[in-house]
Coordinates of C-alpha atoms and ligand atoms in Angstrom, one line a residue:
M1 CA -22.2 -2.8 18.7
T2 CA -20.0 -2.1 15.9
K3 CA -21.1 1.1 13.8
H4 CA -20.4 1.3 9.9
I5 CA -19.3 3.9 7.6
F6 CA -19.6 3.3 3.8
V7 CA -17.6 5.6 1.6
T8 CA -18.5 5.9 -2.0
G9 CA -17.2 8.0 -4.7
G10 CA -18.8 10.0 -7.7
V11 CA -18.1 12.0 -10.9
V12 CA -14.4 10.5 -11.6
S13 CA -12.2 7.7 -9.9
S14 CA -8.9 8.6 -8.3
L15 CA -10.2 11.2 -6.1
G16 CA -8.5 9.7 -3.1
K17 CA -11.3 7.5 -1.5
G18 CA -8.6 5.1 0.1
L19 CA -6.7 8.2 1.6
N20 CA -10.0 9.6 2.8
C21 CA -11.1 6.3 4.4
A22 CA -7.5 6.0 6.1
S23 CA -7.7 9.6 7.3
I24 CA -11.1 9.0 8.9
G25 CA -9.8 5.9 10.5
M26 CA -7.0 7.7 11.9
L27 CA -9.1 10.6 13.4
L28 CA -11.4 8.3 14.9
E29 CA -8.6 6.3 16.4
S30 CA -7.1 9.5 17.6
R31 CA -10.6 10.0 19.8
G32 CA -10.0 6.5 21.3
L33 CA -12.2 4.4 19.0
R34 CA -10.9 1.1 17.7
V35 CA -11.6 1.0 13.9
N36 CA -11.1 -1.5 11.1
L37 CA -11.3 -0.8 7.3
Q38 CA -12.0 -2.8 4.2
K39 CA -12.3 -2.3 0.5
F40 CA -14.6 -3.7 -2.3
D41 CA -12.9 -3.8 -5.7
P42 CA -15.8 -4.2 -8.3
Y43 CA -13.4 -6.0 -10.9
V44 CA -13.7 -9.6 -11.6
N45 CA -10.1 -10.8 -10.8
V46 CA -10.3 -12.8 -7.5
D47 CA -7.4 -10.5 -6.3
P48 CA -4.8 -8.2 -8.0
G49 CA -2.2 -10.5 -7.4
T50 CA -1.8 -11.7 -11.0
M51 CA -2.3 -8.0 -12.5
S52 CA 0.5 -6.0 -13.9
P53 CA 1.4 -2.9 -12.1
F54 CA 0.7 -1.1 -15.1
E55 CA -2.8 -2.0 -14.7
H56 CA -3.3 -1.9 -11.0
G57 CA -0.3 -0.4 -9.3
E58 CA 1.4 -2.0 -6.4
V59 CA -0.1 -5.4 -5.0
Y60 CA -0.3 -4.8 -1.1
V61 CA 0.6 -7.9 1.0
T62 CA -1.2 -8.3 4.4
R63 CA 0.3 -9.9 7.4
D64 CA -1.8 -13.1 6.7
G65 CA -0.7 -13.4 3.1
A66 CA -3.5 -11.8 1.0
E67 CA -2.5 -9.9 -2.1
T68 CA -4.6 -6.8 -2.1
D69 CA -5.3 -3.2 -3.3
L70 CA -2.8 -0.7 -2.4
D71 CA -5.5 1.3 -0.5
L72 CA -5.0 -1.1 2.4
G73 CA -1.4 0.3 2.5
H74 CA -2.9 3.6 3.3
Y75 CA -5.2 2.2 5.9
E76 CA -2.1 0.5 7.7
R77 CA 0.0 3.5 7.5
F78 CA -2.4 5.8 8.9
T79 CA -4.2 3.5 11.4
N80 CA -3.5 0.6 13.7
A81 CA -6.5 -1.4 12.4
P82 CA -6.1 -5.3 12.3
I83 CA -5.9 -5.3 8.3
S84 CA -6.1 -9.0 7.1
R85 CA -7.5 -10.7 4.2
N86 CA -11.0 -9.7 5.2
S87 CA -10.0 -6.1 4.3
N88 CA -10.5 -6.7 0.6
F89 CA -13.0 -8.3 -1.5
T90 CA -13.5 -8.1 -5.2
T91 CA -16.5 -9.1 -7.6
G92 CA -14.3 -12.1 -8.3
S93 CA -13.7 -13.2 -4.8
I94 CA -17.6 -12.7 -4.0
Y95 CA -18.6 -14.8 -7.1
S96 CA -16.0 -17.3 -6.5
S97 CA -17.5 -17.9 -3.0
V98 CA -21.1 -18.0 -4.2
I99 CA -20.3 -20.3 -6.9
N100 CA -18.6 -22.5 -4.3
K101 CA -21.4 -22.7 -2.2
E102 CA -23.8 -23.5 -5.1
R103 CA -21.5 -26.4 -6.0
K104 CA -21.7 -27.6 -2.7
G105 CA -25.6 -27.4 -2.6
E106 CA -25.8 -24.9 0.1
Y107 CA -28.5 -22.9 -1.6
L108 CA -31.1 -25.9 -1.3
G109 CA -32.0 -25.9 -4.8
K110 CA -32.7 -22.4 -5.1
T111 CA -32.2 -20.2 -8.4
V112 CA -28.9 -18.4 -7.4
Q113 CA -29.2 -14.6 -8.2
V114 CA -27.4 -11.4 -7.8
I115 CA -30.2 -10.5 -5.3
P116 CA -30.3 -11.9 -2.8
H117 CA -27.4 -14.2 -3.2
V118 CA -24.5 -12.0 -4.3
T119 CA -25.9 -9.1 -2.0
N120 CA -26.1 -11.4 1.1
E121 CA -22.4 -12.5 0.3
I122 CA -21.2 -8.9 0.4
K123 CA -23.2 -8.2 3.5
E124 CA -21.6 -11.2 5.0
C125 CA -18.2 -9.9 4.1
I126 CA -19.0 -6.4 5.8
R127 CA -20.0 -8.4 9.0
K128 CA -16.9 -10.3 9.1
L129 CA -15.3 -7.3 10.6
D130 CA -17.9 -6.9 13.3
N131 CA -16.8 -7.9 16.8
E132 CA -16.4 -6.6 20.5
D133 CA -12.9 -5.2 19.7
T134 CA -14.3 -3.0 16.8
D135 CA -16.3 0.3 17.5
V136 CA -16.4 1.5 13.8
V137 CA -15.9 -0.3 10.4
I138 CA -15.1 1.9 7.4
S139 CA -15.9 0.0 4.1
E140 CA -14.7 1.7 1.0
I141 CA -16.7 0.9 -2.2
G142 CA -14.0 1.1 -5.3
G143 CA -15.1 2.6 -8.6
I144 CA -17.9 5.3 -8.9
V145 CA -21.4 5.3 -8.6
G146 CA -22.8 4.7 -11.9
D147 CA -20.3 1.9 -12.9
I148 CA -22.3 -1.1 -14.0
E149 CA -20.1 -3.4 -11.9
S150 CA -20.6 -1.3 -8.7
Q151 CA -24.3 -1.9 -8.5
P152 CA -24.5 -5.2 -6.3
F153 CA -22.2 -3.5 -3.7
L154 CA -24.4 -0.4 -3.7
E155 CA -27.4 -2.3 -3.4
A156 CA -26.0 -4.5 -0.6
I157 CA -24.7 -1.4 1.5
R158 CA -28.2 -0.1 1.1
Q159 CA -29.7 -3.1 2.5
F160 CA -27.2 -3.1 5.1
G161 CA -28.0 0.5 6.0
H162 CA -31.7 -0.5 6.0
E163 CA -31.4 -3.7 8.3
A164 CA -28.8 -2.0 10.7
G165 CA -31.3 0.9 11.5
P166 CA -30.8 4.7 11.6
G167 CA -27.8 6.0 13.7
N168 CA -25.8 2.7 13.1
V169 CA -24.6 3.3 9.6
L170 CA -23.1 6.4 7.9
F171 CA -22.9 7.1 4.1
I172 CA -20.1 9.3 3.1
H173 CA -19.7 10.2 -0.6
L174 CA -16.4 11.7 -2.2
T175 CA -17.1 13.9 -5.1
L176 CA -15.4 16.4 -7.4
I177 CA -16.3 20.2 -7.9
P178 CA -14.4 20.7 -11.2
Y179 CA -13.0 24.2 -12.2
L180 CA -13.6 24.9 -15.7
R181 CA -10.7 27.3 -16.6
A182 CA -12.2 28.7 -19.7
A183 CA -15.3 29.7 -17.8
G184 CA -13.3 30.8 -14.8
E185 CA -15.8 28.9 -12.7
M186 CA -16.2 26.0 -10.3
K187 CA -19.1 23.8 -11.2
T188 CA -21.4 21.9 -8.4
K189 CA -23.6 20.2 -11.3
P190 CA -21.4 16.9 -11.4
T191 CA -22.1 16.6 -7.8
Q192 CA -25.7 17.2 -8.1
H193 CA -25.9 14.5 -10.6
T194 CA -23.6 12.0 -8.8
V195 CA -25.8 12.3 -5.5
K196 CA -28.9 11.8 -7.7
D197 CA -27.7 8.6 -9.0
L198 CA -26.9 7.4 -5.3
M199 CA -30.5 8.5 -4.4
Q200 CA -31.8 6.4 -7.2
I201 CA -30.4 3.4 -5.6
G202 CA -31.7 4.3 -2.3
I203 CA -28.9 5.7 -0.6
Q204 CA -29.1 9.2 0.7
P205 CA -25.5 10.5 1.6
D206 CA -25.1 11.9 5.1
V207 CA -21.9 13.6 4.4
L208 CA -20.3 15.1 1.3
I209 CA -16.4 15.3 0.8
C210 CA -15.9 17.6 -2.0
R211 CA -12.5 17.6 -3.5
T212 CA -11.8 20.8 -5.2
E213 CA -8.8 23.0 -6.4
A214 CA -10.2 26.3 -4.8
P215 CA -12.3 27.0 -1.6
L216 CA -16.1 26.5 -2.1
T217 CA -18.2 29.8 -1.8
P218 CA -21.1 30.4 0.2
S219 CA -23.3 30.1 -2.7
M220 CA -21.7 27.0 -4.0
R221 CA -22.3 25.4 -0.4
Q222 CA -25.9 26.5 -0.5
K223 CA -26.6 24.9 -3.9
I224 CA -25.0 21.7 -2.7
T225 CA -27.0 21.7 0.4
L226 CA -30.3 22.3 -1.4
F227 CA -29.8 19.9 -4.3
C228 CA -28.1 17.1 -2.4
N229 CA -30.2 17.1 0.8
V230 CA -27.4 17.4 3.1
S231 CA -27.0 20.1 5.8
Q232 CA -24.2 22.7 5.4
E233 CA -22.1 21.3 8.1
C234 CA -22.1 18.0 6.2
V235 CA -20.5 19.7 3.1
I236 CA -16.7 19.2 3.7
E237 CA -14.4 20.8 1.3
E238 CA -11.2 19.1 0.5
L239 CA -8.5 21.1 -1.3
D240 CA -5.5 19.0 -2.8
A241 CA -3.3 17.9 -0.2
K242 CA 0.0 17.7 -2.3
P243 CA 2.7 17.3 -1.6
F244 CA 1.8 15.8 1.9
I245 CA -1.0 13.2 2.0
Y246 CA -0.6 13.1 5.7
Q247 CA -2.3 16.5 6.0
I248 CA -5.5 15.1 4.9
P249 CA -6.7 14.2 8.5
L250 CA -6.2 17.7 9.4
M251 CA -8.2 19.2 6.8
L252 CA -11.0 17.1 7.8
V253 CA -10.6 17.6 11.6
E254 CA -10.7 21.4 10.9
Q255 CA -14.2 21.1 9.5
G256 CA -15.3 18.9 12.4
L257 CA -15.8 15.8 10.3
D258 CA -14.9 13.6 13.2
S259 CA -17.2 15.2 15.5
L260 CA -20.0 15.0 13.0
I261 CA -19.3 11.3 12.5
V262 CA -19.1 10.7 16.3
K263 CA -22.4 12.6 16.9
K264 CA -24.2 10.9 13.8
L265 CA -23.2 7.4 14.8
G266 CA -23.8 8.1 18.7
V267 CA -20.5 6.5 19.8
K268 CA -18.6 7.6 22.9
A269 CA -15.4 9.2 22.1
N270 CA -12.5 11.1 23.8
C271 CA -11.1 14.5 22.8
H272 CA -8.5 14.2 20.0
D273 CA -5.0 13.1 20.9
L274 CA -3.1 14.4 17.5
G275 CA 0.1 15.2 19.2
K276 CA 2.2 12.4 17.6
W277 CA 0.6 13.0 14.2
M278 CA 1.3 16.8 14.4
A279 CA 5.0 16.2 15.6
M280 CA 5.5 14.0 12.5
L281 CA 3.9 16.4 10.0
N282 CA 6.0 19.3 11.5
T283 CA 9.2 17.1 10.6
L284 CA 7.8 16.3 7.1
K285 CA 7.3 20.1 6.3
N286 CA 10.3 21.6 7.9
P287 CA 13.1 19.0 8.0
A288 CA 16.7 20.0 8.9
H289 CA 18.3 17.8 6.1
S290 CA 17.5 16.8 2.6
L291 CA 19.0 14.2 0.3
E292 CA 18.2 12.3 -3.0
I293 CA 17.8 8.8 -3.2
A294 CA 17.4 6.8 -6.5
V295 CA 14.7 4.2 -7.0
V296 CA 15.5 1.8 -9.9
G297 CA 12.6 0.1 -11.3
K298 CA 10.7 -0.7 -14.4
Y299 CA 7.3 1.0 -13.6
I300 CA 8.9 4.1 -12.7
S301 CA 6.6 6.2 -14.8
L302 CA 3.7 5.0 -12.5
Q303 CA 3.5 6.6 -8.8
S304 CA 1.2 3.9 -7.7
A305 CA 3.6 0.7 -8.7
Y306 CA 5.8 1.6 -5.9
E307 CA 3.6 3.3 -3.5
S308 CA 4.7 1.7 -0.2
I309 CA 8.4 2.0 -1.1
Y310 CA 8.1 5.8 -1.7
E311 CA 6.1 6.3 1.4
A312 CA 8.4 4.1 3.4
L313 CA 11.5 6.1 2.0
I314 CA 9.7 9.3 3.1
H315 CA 9.1 7.8 6.7
G316 CA 12.9 6.9 6.8
G317 CA 13.3 10.6 6.2
I318 CA 11.0 11.5 8.8
G319 CA 13.0 9.2 11.2
N320 CA 16.2 11.3 10.5
D321 CA 14.5 14.8 10.3
A322 CA 15.2 14.9 6.5
R323 CA 13.3 15.4 3.3
V324 CA 14.0 12.6 1.1
R325 CA 13.9 13.6 -2.9
I326 CA 13.3 10.5 -4.9
R327 CA 15.0 10.3 -8.2
R328 CA 12.9 7.8 -10.4
V329 CA 15.3 5.8 -12.7
E330 CA 14.0 3.5 -15.4
S331 CA 16.2 0.3 -15.4
D332 CA 15.8 -0.1 -19.1
E333 CA 17.4 3.5 -19.5
I334 CA 20.4 2.4 -17.3
E335 CA 21.0 -0.4 -19.8
E336 CA 21.0 2.1 -22.6
Q337 CA 22.7 4.9 -20.8
G338 CA 24.9 3.5 -18.1
A339 CA 24.6 3.8 -14.5
Q340 CA 27.0 6.5 -14.0
N341 CA 25.0 8.9 -16.2
L342 CA 21.7 8.2 -14.3
L343 CA 22.9 7.6 -10.8
D344 CA 25.5 10.2 -10.4
G345 CA 24.8 12.5 -7.3
V346 CA 22.4 10.4 -5.4
S347 CA 23.1 9.6 -1.5
G348 CA 21.4 6.1 -1.9
I349 CA 20.2 3.6 -4.3
L350 CA 17.3 1.4 -3.8
V351 CA 16.2 -1.6 -6.0
P352 CA 12.6 -2.8 -5.2
G353 CA 10.6 -5.9 -6.1
G354 CA 9.3 -7.0 -9.4
F355 CA 9.1 -9.9 -11.8
G356 CA 10.4 -10.9 -15.2
N357 CA 13.2 -10.3 -17.5
R358 CA 12.8 -6.6 -18.6
G359 CA 15.3 -4.3 -17.1
I360 CA 17.0 -6.7 -15.1
E361 CA 20.4 -6.0 -16.4
G362 CA 20.0 -2.3 -15.6
K363 CA 18.9 -3.2 -11.9
I364 CA 22.0 -5.4 -11.8
A365 CA 24.2 -2.5 -13.1
A366 CA 22.8 -0.2 -10.4
T367 CA 23.6 -2.6 -7.7
R368 CA 27.3 -2.8 -8.9
Y369 CA 27.4 1.0 -9.0
A370 CA 26.3 1.2 -5.5
R371 CA 28.6 -1.4 -4.5
E372 CA 31.8 -0.1 -6.3
N373 CA 31.1 3.7 -5.3
G374 CA 30.3 2.9 -1.6
I375 CA 26.8 4.5 -2.0
P376 CA 24.2 3.2 0.5
F377 CA 22.0 0.3 -1.2
F378 CA 19.0 -1.2 -0.2
G379 CA 18.0 -4.3 -2.1
I380 CA 14.3 -5.6 -1.7
C381 CA 13.0 -8.8 -2.9
L382 CA 13.8 -8.9 -6.5
G383 CA 16.3 -5.9 -5.7
M384 CA 18.1 -8.5 -3.5
Q385 CA 18.2 -11.1 -6.0
C386 CA 19.7 -8.6 -8.4
A387 CA 22.7 -7.8 -5.9
T388 CA 23.3 -11.4 -5.5
I389 CA 23.8 -12.0 -9.2
E390 CA 25.9 -9.1 -9.5
M391 CA 28.1 -10.0 -6.6
A392 CA 28.3 -13.6 -7.8
R393 CA 29.5 -12.5 -11.4
N394 CA 31.8 -9.5 -10.3
C395 CA 33.2 -10.7 -6.9
L396 CA 33.0 -14.4 -6.9
G397 CA 34.0 -14.9 -10.4
L398 CA 30.8 -16.9 -11.5
A399 CA 30.5 -15.8 -15.0
G400 CA 27.1 -16.1 -16.2
A401 CA 25.4 -16.3 -12.9
N402 CA 21.8 -15.6 -12.9
S403 CA 18.4 -16.5 -11.4
T404 CA 16.6 -19.3 -12.9
E405 CA 13.6 -17.1 -13.3
F406 CA 15.5 -15.1 -15.8
N407 CA 17.8 -18.0 -17.2
P408 CA 16.9 -21.5 -16.6
D409 CA 20.1 -22.8 -18.0
T410 CA 22.5 -20.5 -16.1
P411 CA 25.7 -22.2 -15.2
H412 CA 25.4 -20.7 -11.7
P413 CA 21.9 -20.5 -10.3
V414 CA 22.7 -18.3 -7.4
I415 CA 18.8 -17.5 -7.2
C416 CA 16.6 -20.5 -7.6
L417 CA 13.1 -21.5 -7.2
L418 CA 11.9 -22.2 -3.6
E419 CA 11.5 -25.8 -3.0
E420 CA 7.9 -25.5 -2.1
Q421 CA 7.1 -23.7 -5.5
R422 CA 8.3 -26.6 -7.6
K423 CA 5.1 -28.4 -8.1
I424 CA 2.7 -25.1 -8.4
T425 CA 1.2 -24.5 -11.7
K426 CA -1.5 -22.0 -10.8
M427 CA -0.5 -18.4 -10.8
G428 CA -3.0 -16.9 -8.4
G429 CA -2.1 -16.6 -4.6
T430 CA 0.4 -19.3 -4.8
M431 CA 3.8 -17.5 -4.1
R432 CA 5.3 -17.5 -0.5
L433 CA 3.3 -14.9 1.0
G434 CA 2.7 -13.0 4.2
A435 CA 4.4 -12.6 7.5
Q436 CA 7.1 -15.1 8.2
P437 CA 9.6 -15.2 11.1
C438 CA 13.2 -14.5 10.4
K439 CA 16.0 -15.2 12.8
L440 CA 18.8 -12.4 12.8
V441 CA 22.5 -12.8 13.3
P442 CA 23.7 -10.8 16.3
E443 CA 26.2 -7.9 15.6
T444 CA 25.3 -7.4 12.1
K445 CA 23.7 -4.2 10.8
T446 CA 20.3 -5.6 10.5
W447 CA 20.2 -6.9 13.9
K448 CA 21.2 -3.6 15.2
A449 CA 18.7 -1.5 13.2
Y450 CA 16.0 -3.9 14.7
G451 CA 17.0 -3.1 18.0
K452 CA 19.0 -6.1 18.5
S453 CA 15.7 -8.3 18.2
D454 CA 16.6 -12.0 17.7
V455 CA 13.6 -12.9 15.7
I456 CA 11.5 -10.4 13.5
Q457 CA 8.4 -10.8 11.3
E458 CA 8.3 -9.5 8.0
R459 CA 6.0 -10.0 4.9
H460 CA 6.9 -11.8 1.8
R461 CA 5.8 -12.2 -1.9
H462 CA 8.1 -14.4 -3.9
R463 CA 8.8 -17.8 -5.7
Y464 CA 12.6 -17.7 -6.0
E465 CA 15.3 -17.6 -3.1
F466 CA 19.1 -17.0 -2.5
N467 CA 20.6 -20.4 -3.3
S468 CA 22.3 -21.4 0.1
A469 CA 24.7 -23.7 -1.8
Y470 CA 26.5 -20.5 -2.7
A471 CA 26.3 -18.8 0.9
E472 CA 30.1 -19.8 1.9
A473 CA 31.4 -18.4 -1.3
F474 CA 29.5 -15.1 -0.7
A475 CA 30.8 -15.0 3.2
K476 CA 34.5 -15.2 1.7
A477 CA 33.7 -12.3 -0.6
G478 CA 32.5 -10.4 2.5
A479 CA 28.7 -10.8 1.8
I480 CA 27.5 -12.2 5.2
V481 CA 23.9 -13.8 5.9
S482 CA 22.4 -11.7 8.5
G483 CA 18.9 -13.2 8.7
K484 CA 17.6 -16.7 8.1
S485 CA 14.3 -18.4 8.3
P486 CA 14.0 -20.1 11.8
D487 CA 14.9 -23.7 10.2
G488 CA 18.1 -22.3 8.8
E489 CA 17.0 -23.2 5.2
L490 CA 16.2 -19.9 3.6
V491 CA 18.5 -16.6 3.4
E492 CA 16.1 -13.8 4.2
V493 CA 18.9 -11.1 4.7
W494 CA 22.5 -10.5 3.6
E495 CA 24.6 -7.5 3.9
Y496 CA 28.0 -6.5 2.4
A497 CA 30.5 -6.1 5.3
K498 CA 32.9 -4.2 3.3
H499 CA 30.5 -1.4 2.5
P500 CA 29.2 1.5 4.6
W501 CA 25.4 0.2 4.0
Y502 CA 24.7 -2.4 1.7
V503 CA 21.6 -4.5 2.9
C504 CA 19.6 -6.9 0.9
V505 CA 16.3 -8.4 2.0
Q506 CA 14.1 -11.0 0.5
Y507 CA 11.0 -9.5 2.3
H508 CA 9.0 -6.5 1.7
P509 CA 9.9 -4.1 4.9
E510 CA 8.0 -1.3 2.9
F511 CA 4.6 -2.9 4.1
Q512 CA 5.3 -2.4 7.8
S513 CA 6.4 1.3 7.7
K514 CA 4.3 4.2 9.1
P515 CA 5.0 7.8 9.2
T516 CA 4.8 7.9 12.9
Q517 CA 6.8 4.6 13.0
P518 CA 9.5 4.5 10.3
H519 CA 10.6 1.2 9.5
P520 CA 14.0 0.5 10.9
L521 CA 15.9 -0.5 7.8
F522 CA 14.3 2.6 5.9
R523 CA 15.5 4.8 8.9
D524 CA 19.1 3.3 8.8
F525 CA 19.4 3.4 5.0
I526 CA 18.4 7.1 5.2
A527 CA 20.9 7.8 8.0
A528 CA 23.6 6.0 5.9
G529 CA 22.6 8.2 2.9
L530 CA 22.9 11.5 5.0
E531 CA 26.5 10.1 6.3
Y532 CA 27.6 9.4 2.8
Q533 CA 26.3 12.9 1.7
K534 CA 28.4 14.6 4.3
K535 CA 31.5 12.8 3.4
R536 CA 31.2 13.1 -0.2
Ligands
LIG601 N1 10.5 -12.4 -9.2 C1 11.1 -12.6 -7.8 C2 10.6 -13.8 -7.1 O1 9.2 -14.4 -7.6 C3 11.0 -11.3 -6.9 C4 9.6 -11.2 -6.3 C5 9.4 -9.7 -5.7 O2 10.2 -9.0 -6.0 N2 8.3 -9.6 -5.2 O3 11.2 -14.4 -6.3

């Protein structure tokens, strides 16, 4: 029987619920349990696919092509859970499903209501992850207790707990113990209040994870215990884990959270096996080398907009015993100040994915700077498209070359709309999405990076593609195709043979990188950066 953990949050958002869920998942896996994770987001959008990164941060794409919350990226980086489209639901997706059922007449003439119809739908979404191959499901409830829009989700998990019975469900509440500088004191009152809010809904938390800047004193622990109805051992202190999020599982294990969960849920578990994780952390904390990589994008002020990219770069560093320092460069600013001024001194340049016109010329200038100066370059999705435009303009003599996304009337549409996209009018969930096979060309850098695999699987999220009509002209200039869709129609990877490391991919390799298993292209990109740094 699958057991369930529900993780809620209180006091403020952004306390790291996603990272805590991922860390708990990782710890349970380290004890031989098979876990799965999911997140409920209380907003009304059906998925975050149509939201601006400024609103929502990165859109994370699952293997099966769902556009989801970036917390799922943490789940995949920390665990081996089979994350899929059943790992993320929103108020919008729940209501959309209920309304579809109502239109089909499935409610047999009943008045359709939040309780029971919407709450039943939420419970069904939770049970979608129940199966013989899963010991524990961790469900994260987005937002905080007290948000109006969270109410149906909290009511649903309360009912779920009641129906599953004691010992089968565990409620973990993540809360904040703020430090008031003026008073020189830490305060437990907001935690007492948020737990009261939860209890009013009918949920007694089993475990409290207290985010704090300084250690909890014994008297604070006593207060929390007394007012929140939890025993001392169930009050877990969590100090800020900066700069290494991968330390969080260790903070939890030191306080016995995993053993507590195993005991409370009555599951059979092995002793920990944290060897691989500890070795990874050791490299992360004490690397032999260090280098600086520039990421050139247009949402640079927001860490979460390129979360998976930044993490994958760090993983690439781990794979080379190196610390990766990331220089975040606004593409707009390159347009104003020039590439040389902003990119001088870096050992690698990465241009990530994106949409729309703003900052495009700055990104194109960055790809040119990397090409002309022999600096290792990694172009991802839009970054690949920018490199294609740059090479067409400056090496193939195709003045005005562009993507039809940015200039529909360009004389040289080296990037154009995918055939399958031409009739699409709706925006949500209609891109080329999810894992697709890609056939690699032997002896290329890409093929070697992937351990000489002939066919790989990588995740996509795009509407535009490399225009194959120009492939021959590119090859003559030294840009060779190193990966194609199996039918040979779509160019998925190209690399510039006359350069130490210049690899451009249409897909998003960052979604498959883990700290314990760096993605091969990120690993080789960082290796090339170290090589460049040595020679410079
Ligand atoms: N805007 C480009 C396209 O739709 C690139 C998308 C991306 O970088 N994810 O093809």
